[in-house]
Amino acid sequence: MLTTLLELLRDSGPAVFLRGGRWSYGLVNGAHILGLALLVGAILPLDLRLAGLWRSEPAERLTRVLLPVAMTGLAMAVATGLLLFSVRPFEYLTNPFFPAKLALVALAVANALWLRLSPAWRALHENGRVPCRLAAAGVV
């Protein structure tokens, strides 16, 4: 069943286009790297602020700017990652680092959602102070 799905993905139009186009794979790969850069570039300063740096800058103001950037980067990275995966799905799945990468990304997204839905996040936006739980998450 999984083999059949991976074969369908590998033989799909986008995968064939990426394998055959002169610039298509490179452009999608570049967009993937841009998505990762947006994601990490937005999360790092937010985590540093939660950890205690730039105390004069209100954390809730940073979240209003940086979270949409991070979500855009994540969406770009996931969409382009699926396209890149479609080119060689069997090779990627046999690489031991690829499932580990996917697991780490899934854990990071789950952690971000868990923190975002927590009472500590609401407290940050209500009183402007960074709760210990969010400060610890920023350090980690």
Coordinates of N, CA and C in Angstrom, one line a residue:
M1 N 0.8 -1.2 0.0 CA 0.0 0.0 0.0 C 0.9 1.3 0.0
L2 N 1.8 1.3 1.0 CA 2.7 2.5 1.0 C 3.6 2.6 -0.3
T3 N 4.0 1.4 -0.7 CA 4.8 1.4 -2.0 C 4.0 2.0 -3.1
T4 N 2.8 1.6 -3.2 CA 1.9 2.1 -4.3 C 1.7 3.6 -4.2
L5 N 1.5 4.1 -3.0 CA 1.3 5.6 -2.8 C 2.6 6.3 -3.2
L6 N 3.8 5.8 -2.8 CA 5.0 6.4 -3.1 C 5.3 6.4 -4.6
E7 N 4.9 5.3 -5.3 CA 5.1 5.2 -6.7 C 4.2 6.3 -7.4
L8 N 3.0 6.4 -6.9 CA 2.1 7.4 -7.5 C 2.6 8.8 -7.3
L9 N 3.2 9.1 -6.2 CA 3.7 10.4 -5.9 C 4.9 10.6 -6.8
R10 N 5.8 9.6 -6.9 CA 7.0 9.7 -7.7 C 6.7 9.9 -9.2
D11 N 5.6 9.3 -9.7 CA 5.2 9.4 -11.1 C 4.2 10.6 -11.3
S12 N 3.9 11.4 -10.3 CA 3.0 12.5 -10.5 C 3.5 13.6 -11.4
G13 N 2.6 14.4 -11.9 CA 3.1 15.5 -12.7 C 4.1 16.4 -12.1
P14 N 3.9 16.9 -10.9 CA 4.9 17.8 -10.3 C 6.3 17.1 -10.2
A15 N 6.3 15.9 -9.8 CA 7.6 15.2 -9.6 C 8.3 15.0 -11.0
V16 N 7.5 14.7 -12.0 CA 8.1 14.5 -13.3 C 8.6 15.9 -13.8
F17 N 7.9 16.9 -13.6 CA 8.3 18.3 -13.9 C 9.6 18.7 -13.2
L18 N 9.7 18.4 -11.9 CA 10.9 18.8 -11.2 C 12.1 18.0 -11.6
R19 N 11.9 16.7 -12.0 CA 13.0 15.9 -12.4 C 13.5 16.3 -13.8
G20 N 12.5 16.8 -14.6 CA 12.9 17.1 -16.0 C 13.2 18.5 -16.4
G21 N 12.7 19.4 -15.5 CA 13.0 20.8 -15.8 C 14.4 21.3 -15.5
R22 N 14.9 22.2 -16.3 CA 16.2 22.7 -16.1 C 16.4 23.4 -14.8
W23 N 15.4 24.3 -14.5 CA 15.5 25.2 -13.3 C 14.5 24.8 -12.2
S24 N 13.6 24.0 -12.5 CA 12.5 23.8 -11.6 C 12.9 23.2 -10.3
Y25 N 13.7 22.2 -10.2 CA 14.2 21.6 -9.0 C 14.9 22.7 -8.1
G26 N 15.8 23.4 -8.8 CA 16.6 24.4 -8.1 C 15.8 25.5 -7.5
L27 N 14.8 25.9 -8.3 CA 13.9 27.0 -7.8 C 13.1 26.5 -6.6
V28 N 12.5 25.3 -6.7 CA 11.8 24.8 -5.5 C 12.7 24.6 -4.3
N29 N 13.9 24.1 -4.6 CA 14.8 23.9 -3.5 C 15.2 25.3 -2.9
G30 N 15.4 26.3 -3.7 CA 15.6 27.6 -3.2 C 14.4 28.1 -2.3
A31 N 13.2 27.9 -2.8 CA 12.0 28.3 -2.0 C 12.0 27.5 -0.7
H32 N 12.4 26.3 -0.7 CA 12.4 25.5 0.5 C 13.4 26.1 1.5
I33 N 14.5 26.5 1.1 CA 15.5 27.1 1.9 C 15.0 28.5 2.4
L34 N 14.4 29.2 1.6 CA 13.8 30.5 2.0 C 12.7 30.3 3.1
G35 N 11.9 29.3 2.9 CA 10.9 29.0 3.9 C 11.6 28.6 5.3
L36 N 12.6 27.8 5.2 CA 13.3 27.5 6.4 C 14.0 28.7 7.1
A37 N 14.5 29.6 6.2 CA 15.1 30.8 6.7 C 14.1 31.7 7.4
L38 N 12.9 31.8 6.8 CA 11.8 32.6 7.4 C 11.4 32.0 8.7
L39 N 11.3 30.7 8.8 CA 10.9 30.0 10.0 C 11.9 30.2 11.1
V40 N 13.1 29.9 10.9 CA 14.2 30.0 11.9 C 14.4 31.5 12.2
G41 N 14.5 32.3 11.2 CA 14.7 33.7 11.4 C 13.7 34.4 12.2
A42 N 12.5 33.9 12.2 CA 11.4 34.5 13.0 C 11.4 33.9 14.4
I43 N 11.6 32.6 14.5 CA 11.5 31.9 15.8 C 12.7 32.3 16.7
L44 N 13.9 32.4 16.2 CA 15.1 32.7 17.0 C 15.0 34.0 17.8
P45 N 14.6 35.1 17.2 CA 14.5 36.3 18.0 C 13.4 36.2 19.0
L46 N 12.3 35.6 18.6 CA 11.2 35.4 19.6 C 11.6 34.6 20.8
D47 N 12.3 33.5 20.5 CA 12.8 32.6 21.6 C 13.8 33.4 22.5
L48 N 14.7 34.2 21.9 CA 15.6 35.0 22.6 C 14.9 36.0 23.5
R49 N 13.9 36.6 23.0 CA 13.1 37.6 23.8 C 12.4 36.9 24.9
L50 N 11.8 35.7 24.7 CA 11.2 35.0 25.8 C 12.2 34.5 26.8
A51 N 13.4 34.3 26.4 CA 14.5 33.9 27.3 C 15.0 35.0 28.1
G52 N 14.7 36.3 27.8 CA 15.1 37.4 28.6 C 15.8 38.5 27.9
L53 N 16.2 38.3 26.7 CA 16.9 39.4 26.0 C 15.9 40.5 25.5
W54 N 16.4 41.7 25.3 CA 15.6 42.8 24.8 C 14.3 43.0 25.7
R55 N 14.5 43.1 27.0 CA 13.4 43.3 27.9 C 12.6 44.5 27.6
S56 N 13.2 45.5 27.0 CA 12.5 46.8 26.8 C 11.5 46.6 25.6
E57 N 11.7 45.6 24.8 CA 10.8 45.4 23.7 C 9.6 44.4 24.1
P58 N 8.4 44.9 24.1 CA 7.3 44.1 24.5 C 7.2 42.8 23.7
A59 N 7.2 41.7 24.5 CA 7.2 40.3 23.8 C 5.9 40.1 23.0
E60 N 4.8 40.6 23.5 CA 3.5 40.4 22.7 C 3.6 41.2 21.3
R61 N 4.3 42.3 21.3 CA 4.4 43.0 20.0 C 5.3 42.2 19.1
L62 N 6.3 41.6 19.6 CA 7.2 40.8 18.7 C 6.4 39.6 18.2
T63 N 5.6 39.0 19.0 CA 4.8 37.8 18.6 C 3.8 38.2 17.4
R64 N 3.3 39.4 17.5 CA 2.3 39.8 16.4 C 3.0 39.9 15.1
V65 N 4.3 40.3 15.1 CA 5.1 40.4 13.9 C 5.7 39.1 13.4
L66 N 6.3 38.4 14.4 CA 7.2 37.2 14.0 C 6.4 36.0 13.8
L67 N 5.3 35.8 14.5 CA 4.5 34.5 14.3 C 4.0 34.4 12.9
P68 N 3.4 35.4 12.3 CA 3.0 35.3 10.9 C 4.1 34.9 9.9
V69 N 5.3 35.5 10.2 CA 6.5 35.2 9.4 C 6.9 33.8 9.5
A70 N 6.9 33.3 10.8 CA 7.2 31.9 11.1 C 6.2 31.0 10.4
M71 N 4.9 31.3 10.5 CA 3.9 30.4 9.9 C 4.0 30.4 8.4
T72 N 4.3 31.5 7.8 CA 4.6 31.6 6.3 C 5.8 30.7 6.0
G73 N 6.8 30.8 6.7 CA 8.0 30.0 6.5 C 7.7 28.5 6.6
L74 N 7.0 28.1 7.6 CA 6.6 26.7 7.8 C 5.8 26.2 6.7
A75 N 4.8 27.0 6.2 CA 4.0 26.6 5.1 C 4.8 26.4 3.8
M76 N 5.7 27.4 3.6 CA 6.6 27.3 2.4 C 7.4 26.0 2.5
A77 N 8.0 25.8 3.7 CA 8.9 24.7 3.8 C 8.2 23.4 3.7
V78 N 7.0 23.3 4.2 CA 6.2 22.0 4.1 C 5.8 21.8 2.6
A79 N 5.3 22.8 2.0 CA 4.8 22.7 0.6 C 5.9 22.3 -0.3
T80 N 7.0 23.0 -0.2 CA 8.2 22.8 -1.1 C 8.9 21.5 -0.7
G81 N 8.8 21.1 0.6 CA 9.4 19.9 1.0 C 8.7 18.7 0.4
L82 N 7.4 18.8 0.4 CA 6.6 17.7 -0.3 C 6.9 17.6 -1.7
L83 N 7.1 18.7 -2.4 CA 7.5 18.6 -3.8 C 8.8 18.0 -4.0
L84 N 9.8 18.4 -3.2 CA 11.1 17.8 -3.3 C 11.1 16.3 -2.9
F85 N 10.3 16.0 -1.9 CA 10.2 14.5 -1.5 C 9.6 13.7 -2.7
S86 N 8.7 14.3 -3.5 CA 8.1 13.5 -4.6 C 9.1 13.1 -5.6
V87 N 10.2 13.8 -5.7 CA 11.2 13.5 -6.8 C 11.8 12.2 -6.5
R88 N 12.2 11.9 -5.3 CA 12.9 10.6 -4.9 C 12.4 10.1 -3.6
P89 N 11.1 9.7 -3.5 CA 10.6 9.3 -2.2 C 11.2 8.1 -1.6
F90 N 11.6 7.1 -2.4 CA 12.2 5.9 -1.9 C 13.5 6.1 -1.3
E91 N 14.3 7.0 -2.0 CA 15.7 7.3 -1.5 C 15.6 8.1 -0.2
Y92 N 14.7 9.0 -0.1 CA 14.6 9.8 1.1 C 14.2 9.0 2.3
L93 N 13.3 8.1 2.1 CA 12.8 7.2 3.2 C 13.8 6.3 3.7
T94 N 14.8 5.9 2.8 CA 15.8 4.9 3.3 C 17.0 5.7 3.9
N95 N 17.0 7.0 3.8 CA 18.1 7.8 4.5 C 17.6 7.9 6.0
P96 N 18.4 7.4 6.9 CA 18.0 7.5 8.3 C 17.9 8.9 8.9
F97 N 18.5 9.8 8.3 CA 18.3 11.2 8.8 C 17.0 11.8 8.4
F98 N 16.4 11.4 7.3 CA 15.1 11.9 6.8 C 14.0 11.7 7.8
P99 N 13.7 10.4 8.2 CA 12.6 10.3 9.2 C 12.9 11.0 10.5
A100 N 14.2 11.1 10.9 CA 14.6 11.8 12.1 C 14.2 13.3 11.9
K101 N 14.5 13.8 10.8 CA 14.2 15.2 10.5 C 12.7 15.5 10.6
L102 N 11.9 14.6 10.0 CA 10.5 14.7 10.0 C 9.9 14.6 11.5
A103 N 10.5 13.7 12.3 CA 10.1 13.6 13.7 C 10.4 14.9 14.4
L104 N 11.6 15.4 14.2 CA 12.0 16.7 14.9 C 11.1 17.8 14.5
V105 N 10.8 17.9 13.2 CA 9.9 19.0 12.8 C 8.5 18.8 13.4
A106 N 8.0 17.6 13.4 CA 6.7 17.3 14.0 C 6.7 17.7 15.5
L107 N 7.7 17.3 16.2 CA 7.8 17.7 17.6 C 7.9 19.2 17.8
A108 N 8.6 19.9 17.0 CA 8.7 21.3 17.1 C 7.4 22.0 16.8
V109 N 6.6 21.5 15.8 CA 5.3 22.1 15.6 C 4.4 21.8 16.7
A110 N 4.4 20.6 17.2 CA 3.5 20.2 18.3 C 3.8 21.1 19.6
N111 N 5.1 21.3 19.8 CA 5.5 22.1 21.0 C 5.1 23.5 20.8
A112 N 5.2 24.1 19.6 CA 4.8 25.5 19.3 C 3.2 25.6 19.5
L113 N 2.5 24.6 19.0 CA 1.0 24.7 19.2 C 0.7 24.5 20.7
W114 N 1.3 23.6 21.4 CA 1.1 23.4 22.8 C 1.3 24.7 23.6
L115 N 2.4 25.4 23.3 CA 2.7 26.7 24.0 C 1.7 27.7 23.6
R116 N 1.4 27.8 22.3 CA 0.5 28.8 21.8 C -0.9 28.7 22.4
L117 N -1.3 27.5 22.7 CA -2.6 27.3 23.3 C -2.6 27.3 24.8
S118 N -1.5 27.5 25.4 CA -1.3 27.4 26.9 C -1.8 28.7 27.6
P119 N -2.2 28.5 28.8 CA -2.6 29.7 29.6 C -1.4 30.7 29.7
A120 N -0.2 30.2 29.7 CA 1.0 31.1 29.8 C 1.1 32.0 28.6
W121 N 0.7 31.6 27.4 CA 0.7 32.4 26.2 C -0.4 33.5 26.4
R122 N -1.5 33.2 26.9 CA -2.6 34.2 27.1 C -2.1 35.2 28.2
A123 N -1.4 34.7 29.2 CA -0.9 35.6 30.2 C 0.1 36.6 29.6
L124 N 0.9 36.2 28.7 CA 1.9 37.0 28.0 C 1.1 38.2 27.4
H125 N 0.1 37.9 26.7 CA -0.7 38.9 25.9 C -1.6 39.8 26.8
E126 N -1.9 39.2 28.0 CA -2.8 40.0 28.9 C -2.0 41.0 29.7
N127 N -0.9 40.6 30.3 CA -0.2 41.5 31.2 C 1.2 41.9 30.7
G128 N 1.7 41.3 29.6 CA 2.9 41.7 29.0 C 4.2 41.1 29.6
R129 N 4.0 40.3 30.7 CA 5.1 39.6 31.4 C 5.3 38.3 30.8
V130 N 6.5 37.8 30.7 CA 6.8 36.5 30.2 C 6.8 35.5 31.3
P131 N 5.8 34.6 31.3 CA 5.8 33.6 32.4 C 7.0 32.6 32.3
C132 N 7.3 32.0 33.5 CA 8.5 31.1 33.5 C 8.4 30.0 32.5
R133 N 7.3 29.5 32.3 CA 7.1 28.4 31.3 C 7.5 28.8 29.9
L134 N 7.2 30.0 29.5 CA 7.6 30.5 28.2 C 9.0 30.9 28.2
A135 N 9.6 31.4 29.3 CA 11.0 31.7 29.3 C 11.8 30.4 29.2
A136 N 11.4 29.4 29.8 CA 12.1 28.1 29.7 C 12.0 27.5 28.3
A137 N 10.8 27.7 27.7 CA 10.6 27.2 26.3 C 11.6 28.0 25.4
G138 N 11.7 29.3 25.6 CA 12.6 30.1 24.8 C 14.1 29.7 24.9
V139 N 14.5 29.3 26.1 CA 15.8 28.8 26.3 C 16.0 27.5 25.6
V140 N 15.1 26.6 25.7 CA 15.2 25.3 25.1 C 15.2 25.4 23.6

